[in-house]
XYZ file of C-alpha atoms in Angstrom:
568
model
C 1.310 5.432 -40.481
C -0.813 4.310 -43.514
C -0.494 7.194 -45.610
C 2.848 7.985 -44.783
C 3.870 4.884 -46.119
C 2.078 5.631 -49.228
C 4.131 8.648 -49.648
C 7.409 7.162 -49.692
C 5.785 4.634 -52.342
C 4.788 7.598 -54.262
C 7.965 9.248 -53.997
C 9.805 6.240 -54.656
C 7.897 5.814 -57.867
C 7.909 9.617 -59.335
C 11.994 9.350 -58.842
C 12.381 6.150 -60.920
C 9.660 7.588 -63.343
C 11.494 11.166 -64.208
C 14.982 8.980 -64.238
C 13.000 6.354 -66.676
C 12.351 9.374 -68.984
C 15.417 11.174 -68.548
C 17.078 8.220 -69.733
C 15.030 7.459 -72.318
C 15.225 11.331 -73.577
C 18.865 11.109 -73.765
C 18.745 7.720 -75.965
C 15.885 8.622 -78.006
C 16.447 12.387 -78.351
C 13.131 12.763 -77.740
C 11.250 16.563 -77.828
C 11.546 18.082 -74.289
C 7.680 19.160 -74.824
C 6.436 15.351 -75.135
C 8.697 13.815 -72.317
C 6.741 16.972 -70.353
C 3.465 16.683 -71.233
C 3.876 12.142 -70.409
C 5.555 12.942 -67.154
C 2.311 15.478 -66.328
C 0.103 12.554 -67.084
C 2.203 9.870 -64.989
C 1.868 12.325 -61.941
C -1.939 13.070 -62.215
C -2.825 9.362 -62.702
C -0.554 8.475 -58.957
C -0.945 11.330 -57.074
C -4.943 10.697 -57.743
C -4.842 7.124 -57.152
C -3.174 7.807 -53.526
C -5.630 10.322 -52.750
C -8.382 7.746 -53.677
C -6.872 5.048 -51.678
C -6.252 7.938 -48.297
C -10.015 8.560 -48.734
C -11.049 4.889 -48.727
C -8.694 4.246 -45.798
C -10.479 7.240 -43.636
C -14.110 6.291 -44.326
C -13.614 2.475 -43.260
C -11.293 3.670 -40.483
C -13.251 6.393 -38.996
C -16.922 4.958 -38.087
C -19.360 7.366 -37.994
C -19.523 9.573 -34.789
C -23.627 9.507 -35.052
C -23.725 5.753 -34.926
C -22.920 4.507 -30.944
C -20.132 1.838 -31.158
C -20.338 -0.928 -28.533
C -17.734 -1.239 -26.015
C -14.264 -2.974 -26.584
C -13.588 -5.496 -24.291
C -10.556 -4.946 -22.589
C -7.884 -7.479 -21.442
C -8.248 -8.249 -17.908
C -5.492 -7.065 -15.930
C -4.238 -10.612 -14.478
C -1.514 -10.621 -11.506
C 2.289 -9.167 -12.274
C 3.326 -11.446 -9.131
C 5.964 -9.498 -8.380
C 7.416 -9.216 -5.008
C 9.977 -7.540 -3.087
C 13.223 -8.263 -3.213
C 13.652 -9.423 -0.103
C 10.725 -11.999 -0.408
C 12.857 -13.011 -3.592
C 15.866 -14.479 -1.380
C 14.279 -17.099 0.544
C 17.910 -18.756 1.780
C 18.551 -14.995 3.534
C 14.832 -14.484 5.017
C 14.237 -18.163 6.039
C 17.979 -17.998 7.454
C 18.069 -20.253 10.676
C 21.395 -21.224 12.203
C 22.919 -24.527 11.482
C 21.231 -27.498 12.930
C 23.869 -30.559 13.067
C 22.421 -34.259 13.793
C 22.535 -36.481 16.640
C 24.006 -39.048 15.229
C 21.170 -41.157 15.835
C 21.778 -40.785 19.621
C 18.761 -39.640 21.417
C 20.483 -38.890 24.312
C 22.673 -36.306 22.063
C 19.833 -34.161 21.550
C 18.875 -31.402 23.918
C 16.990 -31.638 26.797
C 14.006 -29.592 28.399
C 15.035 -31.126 32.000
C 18.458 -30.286 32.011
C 19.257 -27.406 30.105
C 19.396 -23.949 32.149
C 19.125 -20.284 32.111
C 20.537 -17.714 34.819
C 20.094 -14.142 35.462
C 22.844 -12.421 32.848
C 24.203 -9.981 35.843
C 24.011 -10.652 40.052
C 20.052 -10.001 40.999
C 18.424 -6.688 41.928
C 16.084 -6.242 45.008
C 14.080 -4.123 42.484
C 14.024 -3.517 38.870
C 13.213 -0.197 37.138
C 9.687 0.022 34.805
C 10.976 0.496 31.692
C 14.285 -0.956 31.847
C 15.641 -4.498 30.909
C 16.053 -8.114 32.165
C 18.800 -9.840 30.425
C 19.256 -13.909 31.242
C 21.478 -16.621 29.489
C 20.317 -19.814 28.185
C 22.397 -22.841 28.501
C 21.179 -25.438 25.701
C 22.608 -29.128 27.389
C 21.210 -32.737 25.777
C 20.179 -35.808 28.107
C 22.972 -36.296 29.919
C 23.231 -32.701 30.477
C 26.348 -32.047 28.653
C 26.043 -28.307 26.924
C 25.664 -28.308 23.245
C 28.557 -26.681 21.035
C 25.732 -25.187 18.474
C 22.332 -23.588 18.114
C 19.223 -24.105 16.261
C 17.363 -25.415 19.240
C 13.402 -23.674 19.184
C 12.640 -22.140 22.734
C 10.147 -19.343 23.688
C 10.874 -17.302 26.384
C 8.149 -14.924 28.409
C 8.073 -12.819 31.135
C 4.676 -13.521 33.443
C 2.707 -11.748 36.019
C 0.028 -14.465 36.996
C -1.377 -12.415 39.721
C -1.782 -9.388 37.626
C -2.766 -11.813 34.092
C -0.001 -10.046 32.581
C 2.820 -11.337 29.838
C 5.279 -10.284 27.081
C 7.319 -12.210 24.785
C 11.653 -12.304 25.336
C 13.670 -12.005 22.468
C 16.161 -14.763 22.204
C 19.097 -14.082 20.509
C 20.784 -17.472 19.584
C 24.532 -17.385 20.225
C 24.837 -20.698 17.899
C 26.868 -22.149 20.234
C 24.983 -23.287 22.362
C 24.193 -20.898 24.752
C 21.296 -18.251 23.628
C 20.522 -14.240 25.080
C 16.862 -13.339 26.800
C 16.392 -10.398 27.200
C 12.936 -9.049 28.761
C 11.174 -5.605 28.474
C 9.805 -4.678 32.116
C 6.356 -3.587 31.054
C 4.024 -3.665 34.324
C 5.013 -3.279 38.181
C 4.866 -5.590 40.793
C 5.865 -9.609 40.491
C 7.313 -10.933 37.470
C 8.415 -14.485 36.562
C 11.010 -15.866 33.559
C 9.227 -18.779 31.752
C 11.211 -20.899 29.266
C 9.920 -24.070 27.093
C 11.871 -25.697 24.634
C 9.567 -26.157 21.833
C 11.902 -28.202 19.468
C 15.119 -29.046 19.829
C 17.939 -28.453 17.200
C 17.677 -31.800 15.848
C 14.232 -31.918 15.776
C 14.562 -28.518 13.837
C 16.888 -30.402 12.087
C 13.831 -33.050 10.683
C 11.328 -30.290 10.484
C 14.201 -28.553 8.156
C 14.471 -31.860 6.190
C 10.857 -32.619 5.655
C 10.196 -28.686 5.151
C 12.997 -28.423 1.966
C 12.896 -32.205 0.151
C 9.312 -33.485 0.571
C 6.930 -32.128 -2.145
C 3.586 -31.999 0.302
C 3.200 -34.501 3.388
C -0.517 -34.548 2.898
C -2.694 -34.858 -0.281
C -6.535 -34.270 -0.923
C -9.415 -36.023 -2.305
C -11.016 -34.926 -5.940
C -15.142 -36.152 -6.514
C -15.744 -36.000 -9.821
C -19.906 -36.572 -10.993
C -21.630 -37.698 -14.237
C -24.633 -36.830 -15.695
C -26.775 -39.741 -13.670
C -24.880 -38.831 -10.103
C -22.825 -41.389 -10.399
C -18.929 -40.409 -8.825
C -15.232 -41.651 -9.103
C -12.988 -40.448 -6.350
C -9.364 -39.570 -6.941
C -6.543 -37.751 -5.275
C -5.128 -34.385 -6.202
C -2.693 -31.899 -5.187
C -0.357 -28.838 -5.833
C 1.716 -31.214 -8.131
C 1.152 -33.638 -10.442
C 3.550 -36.042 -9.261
C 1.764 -36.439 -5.789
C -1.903 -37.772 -7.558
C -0.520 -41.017 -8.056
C -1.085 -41.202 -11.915
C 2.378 -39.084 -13.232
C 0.983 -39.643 -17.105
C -2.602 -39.190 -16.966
C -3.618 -36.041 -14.880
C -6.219 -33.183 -14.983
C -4.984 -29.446 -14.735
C -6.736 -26.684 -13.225
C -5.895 -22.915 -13.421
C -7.593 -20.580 -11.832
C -7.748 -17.469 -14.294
C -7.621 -14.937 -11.850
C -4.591 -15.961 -9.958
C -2.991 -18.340 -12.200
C -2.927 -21.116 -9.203
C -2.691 -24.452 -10.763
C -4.251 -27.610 -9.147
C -4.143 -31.460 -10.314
C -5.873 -34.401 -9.745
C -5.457 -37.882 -10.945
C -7.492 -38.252 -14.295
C -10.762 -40.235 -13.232
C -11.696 -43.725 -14.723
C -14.135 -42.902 -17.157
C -15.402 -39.549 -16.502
C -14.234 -35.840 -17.500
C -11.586 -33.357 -16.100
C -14.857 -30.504 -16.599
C -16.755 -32.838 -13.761
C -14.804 -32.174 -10.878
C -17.447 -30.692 -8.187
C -16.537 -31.651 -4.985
C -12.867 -31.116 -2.597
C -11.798 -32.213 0.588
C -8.768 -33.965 2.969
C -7.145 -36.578 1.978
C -4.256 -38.313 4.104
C -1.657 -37.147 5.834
C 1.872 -38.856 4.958
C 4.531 -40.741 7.029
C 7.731 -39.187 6.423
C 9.640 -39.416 9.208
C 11.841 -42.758 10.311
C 11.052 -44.197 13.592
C 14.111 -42.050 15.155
C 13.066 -38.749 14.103
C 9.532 -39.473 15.252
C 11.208 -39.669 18.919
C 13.151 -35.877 18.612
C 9.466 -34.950 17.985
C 7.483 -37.182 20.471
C 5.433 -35.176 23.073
C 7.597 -35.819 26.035
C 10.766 -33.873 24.881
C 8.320 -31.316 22.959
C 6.914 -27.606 24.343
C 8.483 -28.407 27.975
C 8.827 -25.502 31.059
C 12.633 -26.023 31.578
C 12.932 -25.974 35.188
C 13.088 -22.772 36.988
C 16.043 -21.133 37.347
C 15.396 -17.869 38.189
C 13.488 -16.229 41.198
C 10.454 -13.598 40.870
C 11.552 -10.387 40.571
C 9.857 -7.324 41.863
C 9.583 -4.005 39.232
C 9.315 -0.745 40.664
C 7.070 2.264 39.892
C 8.350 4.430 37.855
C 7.109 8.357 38.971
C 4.120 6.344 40.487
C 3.116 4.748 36.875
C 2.184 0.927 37.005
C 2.394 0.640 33.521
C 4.386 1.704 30.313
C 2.041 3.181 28.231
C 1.201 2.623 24.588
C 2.125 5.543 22.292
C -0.060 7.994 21.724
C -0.414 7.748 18.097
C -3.712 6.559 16.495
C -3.681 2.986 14.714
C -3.251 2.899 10.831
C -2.345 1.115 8.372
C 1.715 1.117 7.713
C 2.731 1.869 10.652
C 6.241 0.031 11.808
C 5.726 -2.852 13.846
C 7.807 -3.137 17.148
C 9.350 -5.931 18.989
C 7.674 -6.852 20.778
C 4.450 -5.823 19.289
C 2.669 -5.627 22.641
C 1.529 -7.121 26.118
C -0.612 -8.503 28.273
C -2.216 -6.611 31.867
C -4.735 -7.783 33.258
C -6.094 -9.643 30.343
C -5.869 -6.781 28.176
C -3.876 -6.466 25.229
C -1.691 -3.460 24.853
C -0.409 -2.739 21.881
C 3.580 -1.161 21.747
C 3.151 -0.011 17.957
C -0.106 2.739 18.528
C -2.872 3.197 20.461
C -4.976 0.138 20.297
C -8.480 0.692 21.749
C -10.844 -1.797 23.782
C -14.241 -2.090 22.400
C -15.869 -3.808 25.472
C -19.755 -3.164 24.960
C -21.567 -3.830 21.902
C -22.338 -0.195 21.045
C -18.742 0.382 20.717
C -18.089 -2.713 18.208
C -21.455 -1.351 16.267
C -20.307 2.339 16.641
C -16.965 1.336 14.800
C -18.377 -1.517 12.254
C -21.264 1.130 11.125
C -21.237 1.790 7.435
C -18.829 -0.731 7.005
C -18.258 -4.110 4.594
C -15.997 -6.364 5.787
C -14.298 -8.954 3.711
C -12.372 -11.630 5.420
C -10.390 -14.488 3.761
C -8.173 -16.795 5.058
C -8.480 -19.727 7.150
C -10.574 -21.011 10.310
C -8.513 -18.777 12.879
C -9.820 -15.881 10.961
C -13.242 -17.624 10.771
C -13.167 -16.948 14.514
C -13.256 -13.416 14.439
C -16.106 -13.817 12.534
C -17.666 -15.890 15.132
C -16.654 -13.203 17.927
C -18.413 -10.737 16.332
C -21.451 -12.740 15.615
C -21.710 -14.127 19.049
C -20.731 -11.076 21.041
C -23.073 -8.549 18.743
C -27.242 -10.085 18.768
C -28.422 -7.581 15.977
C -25.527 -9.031 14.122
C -27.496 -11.255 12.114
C -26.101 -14.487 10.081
C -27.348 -14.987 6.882
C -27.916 -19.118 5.547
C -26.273 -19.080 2.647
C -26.553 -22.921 2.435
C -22.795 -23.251 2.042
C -20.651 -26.170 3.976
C -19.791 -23.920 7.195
C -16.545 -25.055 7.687
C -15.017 -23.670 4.182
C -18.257 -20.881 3.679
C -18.772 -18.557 2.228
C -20.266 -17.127 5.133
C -22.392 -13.461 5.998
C -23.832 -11.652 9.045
C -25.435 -8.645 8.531
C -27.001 -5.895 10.858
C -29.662 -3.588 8.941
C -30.453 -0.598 11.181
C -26.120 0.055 11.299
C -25.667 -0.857 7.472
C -23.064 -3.313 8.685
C -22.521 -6.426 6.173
C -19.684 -9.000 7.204
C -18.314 -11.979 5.190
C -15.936 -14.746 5.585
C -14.775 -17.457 3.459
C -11.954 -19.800 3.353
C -8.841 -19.202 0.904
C -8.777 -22.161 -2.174
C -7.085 -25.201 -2.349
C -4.302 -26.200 -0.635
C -7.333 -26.375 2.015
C -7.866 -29.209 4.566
C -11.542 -29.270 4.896
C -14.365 -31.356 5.127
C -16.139 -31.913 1.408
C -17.044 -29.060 -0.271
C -17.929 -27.950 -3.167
C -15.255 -27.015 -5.425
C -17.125 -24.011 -6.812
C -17.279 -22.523 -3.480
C -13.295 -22.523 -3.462
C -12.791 -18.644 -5.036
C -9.031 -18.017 -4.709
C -8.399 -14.195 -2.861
C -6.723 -12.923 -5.882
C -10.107 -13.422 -7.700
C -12.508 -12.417 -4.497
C -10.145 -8.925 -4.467
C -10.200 -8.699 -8.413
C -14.223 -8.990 -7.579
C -14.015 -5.258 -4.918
C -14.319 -1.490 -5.660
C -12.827 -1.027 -2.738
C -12.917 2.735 -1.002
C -13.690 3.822 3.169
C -16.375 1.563 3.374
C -14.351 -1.262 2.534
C -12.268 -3.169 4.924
C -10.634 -6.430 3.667
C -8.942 -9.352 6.207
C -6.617 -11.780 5.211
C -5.366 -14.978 7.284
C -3.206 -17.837 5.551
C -0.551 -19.954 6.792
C -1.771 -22.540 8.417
C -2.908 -24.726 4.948
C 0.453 -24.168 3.918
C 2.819 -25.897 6.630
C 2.765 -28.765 4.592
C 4.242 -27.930 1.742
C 7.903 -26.138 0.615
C 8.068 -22.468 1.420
C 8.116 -21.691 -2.369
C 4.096 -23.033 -2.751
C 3.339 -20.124 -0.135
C 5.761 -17.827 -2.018
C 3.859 -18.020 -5.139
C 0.424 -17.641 -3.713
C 1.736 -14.628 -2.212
C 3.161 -13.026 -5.192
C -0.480 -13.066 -6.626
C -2.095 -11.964 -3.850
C 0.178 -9.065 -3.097
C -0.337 -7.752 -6.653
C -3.904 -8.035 -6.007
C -3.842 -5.909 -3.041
C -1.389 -3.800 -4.292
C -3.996 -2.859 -7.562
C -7.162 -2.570 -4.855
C -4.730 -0.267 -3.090
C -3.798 1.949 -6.174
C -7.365 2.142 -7.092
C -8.973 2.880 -3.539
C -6.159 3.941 -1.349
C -8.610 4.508 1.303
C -9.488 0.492 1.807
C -8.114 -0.867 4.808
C -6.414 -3.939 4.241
C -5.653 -6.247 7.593
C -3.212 -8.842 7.873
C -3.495 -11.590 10.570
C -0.281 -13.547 11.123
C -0.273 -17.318 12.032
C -0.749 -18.012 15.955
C 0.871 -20.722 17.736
C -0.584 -24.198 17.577
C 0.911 -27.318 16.114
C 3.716 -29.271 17.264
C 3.821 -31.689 14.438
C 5.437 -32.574 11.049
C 2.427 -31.120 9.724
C 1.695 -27.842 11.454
C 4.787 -26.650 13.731
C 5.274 -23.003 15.519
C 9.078 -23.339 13.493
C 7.440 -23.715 10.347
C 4.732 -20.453 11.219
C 7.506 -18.404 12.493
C 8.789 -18.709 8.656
C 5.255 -18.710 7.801
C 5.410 -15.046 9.108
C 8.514 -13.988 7.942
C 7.076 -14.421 4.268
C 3.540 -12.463 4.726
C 5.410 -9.559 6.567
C 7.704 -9.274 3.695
C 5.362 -9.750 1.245
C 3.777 -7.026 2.267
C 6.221 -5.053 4.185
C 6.141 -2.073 1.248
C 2.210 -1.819 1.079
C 0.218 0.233 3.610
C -1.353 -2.132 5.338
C -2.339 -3.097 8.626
C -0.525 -6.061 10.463
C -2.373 -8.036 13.960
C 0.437 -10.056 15.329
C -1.260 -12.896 16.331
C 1.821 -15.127 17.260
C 2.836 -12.795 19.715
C -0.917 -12.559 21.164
C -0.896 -16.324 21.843
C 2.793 -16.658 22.832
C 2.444 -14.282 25.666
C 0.959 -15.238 28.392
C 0.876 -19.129 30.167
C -1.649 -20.450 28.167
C -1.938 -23.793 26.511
C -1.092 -23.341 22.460
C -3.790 -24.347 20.481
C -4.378 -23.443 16.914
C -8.152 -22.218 17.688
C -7.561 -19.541 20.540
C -9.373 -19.395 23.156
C -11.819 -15.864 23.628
C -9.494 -13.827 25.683
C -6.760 -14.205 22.632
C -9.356 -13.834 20.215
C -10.800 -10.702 21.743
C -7.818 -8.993 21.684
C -6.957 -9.831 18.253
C -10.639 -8.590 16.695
C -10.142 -5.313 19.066
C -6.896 -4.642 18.112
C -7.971 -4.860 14.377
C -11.126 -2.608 15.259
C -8.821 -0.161 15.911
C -7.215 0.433 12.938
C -10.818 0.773 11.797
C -12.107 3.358 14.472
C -8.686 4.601 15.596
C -9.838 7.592 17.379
């Protein structure tokens, strides 16, 4: 481009010379052998002074090939954030019919004791393995006059408690009032419908409210030290408005992710002195009357029963549908449901998940293999599960705070190395040391990736408390990040846990996890990875919700994922 540009110069310079001299040959008359012989000279003296200047460009431009020239640093490749388009419309994915208020009458909102269900058609002495079980839902409030509109949160299941058997219903909600069950008849012998109302419409209505207009409904706690120990405590957050000091805050980015984090500006020490993290409080944002549409009485209640067992046939003497025959892997379609229980066994209705019931199995499959989980304490379980249920699965003391980690187990003679550690701030933890918080677009930025390498990630529950768009972003950043460990080792198995059931609060509810959900499978709906539908695992059988599973769920959540490691 250099010398190219000096060409034109020099072209541009001969033409005005030879018009400069035919010119001043016509006005002078001049001898055609002297205009000749200046011209020559004009020409020699540029055309020499370009090649000159080409040569002096060359020798500083080109280094010499015998001298070893250190390496350029390159631009680190930071997080496009891009997502799918349909992660893009949140008002379409996070759709949820029209919840209309009470009017402040309690009585006006619906009722676990009086609303109903019935069998859809008259009832069968026997049903067919295989087929269908269809019911309506009657929604009705306290004085047990039906409701004109949906929006009310109930979970339906079909249970075999002699067998230990269960499968979510589908509800389809009519929104008006009334609402479609339908049940898959997985397992013969006794079945029983099972209905709770988890929230009603209006208390959807609050969680809706809170969910869309508050900024956060908790905030955290900052420690910032000096050089003699000595600490000021503040509060921070995913916003500046919500330290408490609008004008005079500290801002954190974390370079990997660009994740921003705040914290009210400390008396007298530095922003650069921030070492320590942990909960803060937890807001009041409801009004005494919305507290009572989500008081524990009207909330996750059996509605009474309404229907009788029902008896399903064999089917060509088989007890039991059968999961497909094709082996577990990553981007394969996810059904509805995604699976059931028989006798405490989780079977899966997307591929053929395995059972790894002795510990030879579990270090048969894990062999060879690092595993990387992020996320939050539910996932932390799994790590427990394999530490308790393996003994040569050794944990290592890394002398972190347990509760956020980073934690490791290893196992020597299998070359099996297995890490966990909790996803950065928004994080409701105990104190902990803020260098410990790595955000997962930096700890995936950090792997090589390849067969060896099998990454987990678990988030949702940290992020209840805060608009949908605060999860949005930190999924935009982490999809990219899987998306490059993906283009650069397409044979690393990335796992995604969904949120389980659990809270019934302001704070945590199973409405705000089931949109939760809906944002991580979209995020990721294009990328081959691996999905464990944990809501469905712990909405499945008659078990009390709690956001730490008990060992049965937990079991079949860790085999289900060793599967898609070992599938055959």
């Amino acid at each position: 481009m250099f010398i190219m540009k000096l060409l034109l110069i020099l072209h541009f310079y001969l033409s005005r010379v030879l018009i400069t001299y035919q010119m001043s040959g016509k006005q002078l008359q001049a001898p055609t052998d002297l205009f000749i012989r200046q011209f020559k000279w004009h020409m020699t003296v540029v055309v020499g002074s370009v090649i000159a200047i080409c040569i002096l460009y060359i020798r500083v431009s080109w280094h010499d090939s015998t001298v070893p020239l250190p390496p350029q640093p390159q631009p680190r490749r930071k997080s496009s954030g891009s997502l799918p388009q349909e992660l893009s419309d949140l008002t379409h994915l996070l759709h949820w019919p029209p919840t209309l208020g009470d009017g402040g009458d309690l009585l006006a909102s619906t009722s676990p004791q009086t609303s109903t269900y019935h069998l859809r058609g008259p009832p069968q002495a026997s049903y067919t393995l295989g087929g269908y079980l269809e019911a309506i839902l009657v929604a009705r409030d306290h004085q047990g006059r039906p409701k004109t509109h949906g929006g009310d949160l109930f979970r339906a299941q079909l249970l075999g408690p002699y067998l230990k058997a269960g499968v979510p219903g589908d509800i389809q909600d009519l929104e008006n009032g009334t609402y479609l069950l339908s049940f898959p008849l997985l397992w013969a012998g006794q079945a029983q419908v099972q209905v709770r109302l988890i929230h009603s419409s209006e208390a959807v209505g609050v969680l809706r409210r809170i969910w869309r207009d508050q900024w956060a409904t908790v905030d955290f706690t900052g420690y910032f030290r000096g050089p003699t120990g000595y600490e000021e405590i503040v509060t921070c957050n995913v916003n500046p408005l919500l330290t408490g000091e609008e004008e005079s805050t500290c801002h954190y980015r974390d370079e990997d992710s660009g994740e921003l984090w705040f914290c009210a500006r400390p008396p007298t020490l530095p922003c650069d002195s921030l070492v320590g993290h942990s909960s803060g409080h937890y807001w009041n944002v409801t009004t005494p009357h919305e507290e009572a549409l989500l008081a524990w009485n009207v909330t996750d209640k059996v509605l009474p029963q309404s229907i009788s067992p029902i008896w399903v046939a064999k089917e060509s003497n088989k007890s039991l549908v059968l999961s497909p025959q094709q082996p577990c892997h990553p981007g394969i379609p996810g059904p509805k449901p995604s699976g059931f229980y028989h006798r405490a066994v989780w079977h899966s209705l997307s591929c053929s998940g395995r059972s790894f019931s002795t510990v030879d199995s579990i270090l048969g499959c894990l062999a060879g293999h690092i595993v990387h989980m992020m996320g939050d304490s539910t996932l932390r379980q799994w790590w427990e599960y394999l530490r308790d249920t393996v003994p040569s699965l050794k944990p290592v003391d890394l002398h972190a705070t347990y509760q956020t980690g980073p934690l490791m187990a290893v196992e020597t003679t299998r070359g099996i190395v297995m890490h966990w550690r909790a996803h950065s701030w928004p994080l409701r933890s105990l104190r902990t040391p803020v260098a410990s918080l790595h955000s997962v677009v930096r700890e995936l930025g950090g792997l090589a990736g390849g067969p060896h390498t099998v990454v987990v990630l678990g988030l949702g529950s940290h992020f209840t408390t805060f608009p949908p768009s605060a999860f949005v972003q930190r999924l935009a950043g982490i999809r990219a990040a899987v998306a490059a460990l993906l283009a650069r080792e397409p044979l690393t198995l990335v796992v995604i846990k969904l949120a389980n059931t659990g809270y019934k609060s302001v704070y945590g509810s199973d409405w705000f996890t089931l949109q939760v959900n809906r944002l991580l499978r979209a995020a990721f709906a294009d990328l081959r990875v691996a999905f464990v539908d944990a809501w469905e695992m712990t909405s499945s059988l008659a078990l009390p919700d709690r956001i730490h599973p008990g060992r049965l769920i937990v079991r079949s959540e860790v085999n289900f994922f060793l599967s898609f490691i070992c599938p055959t």
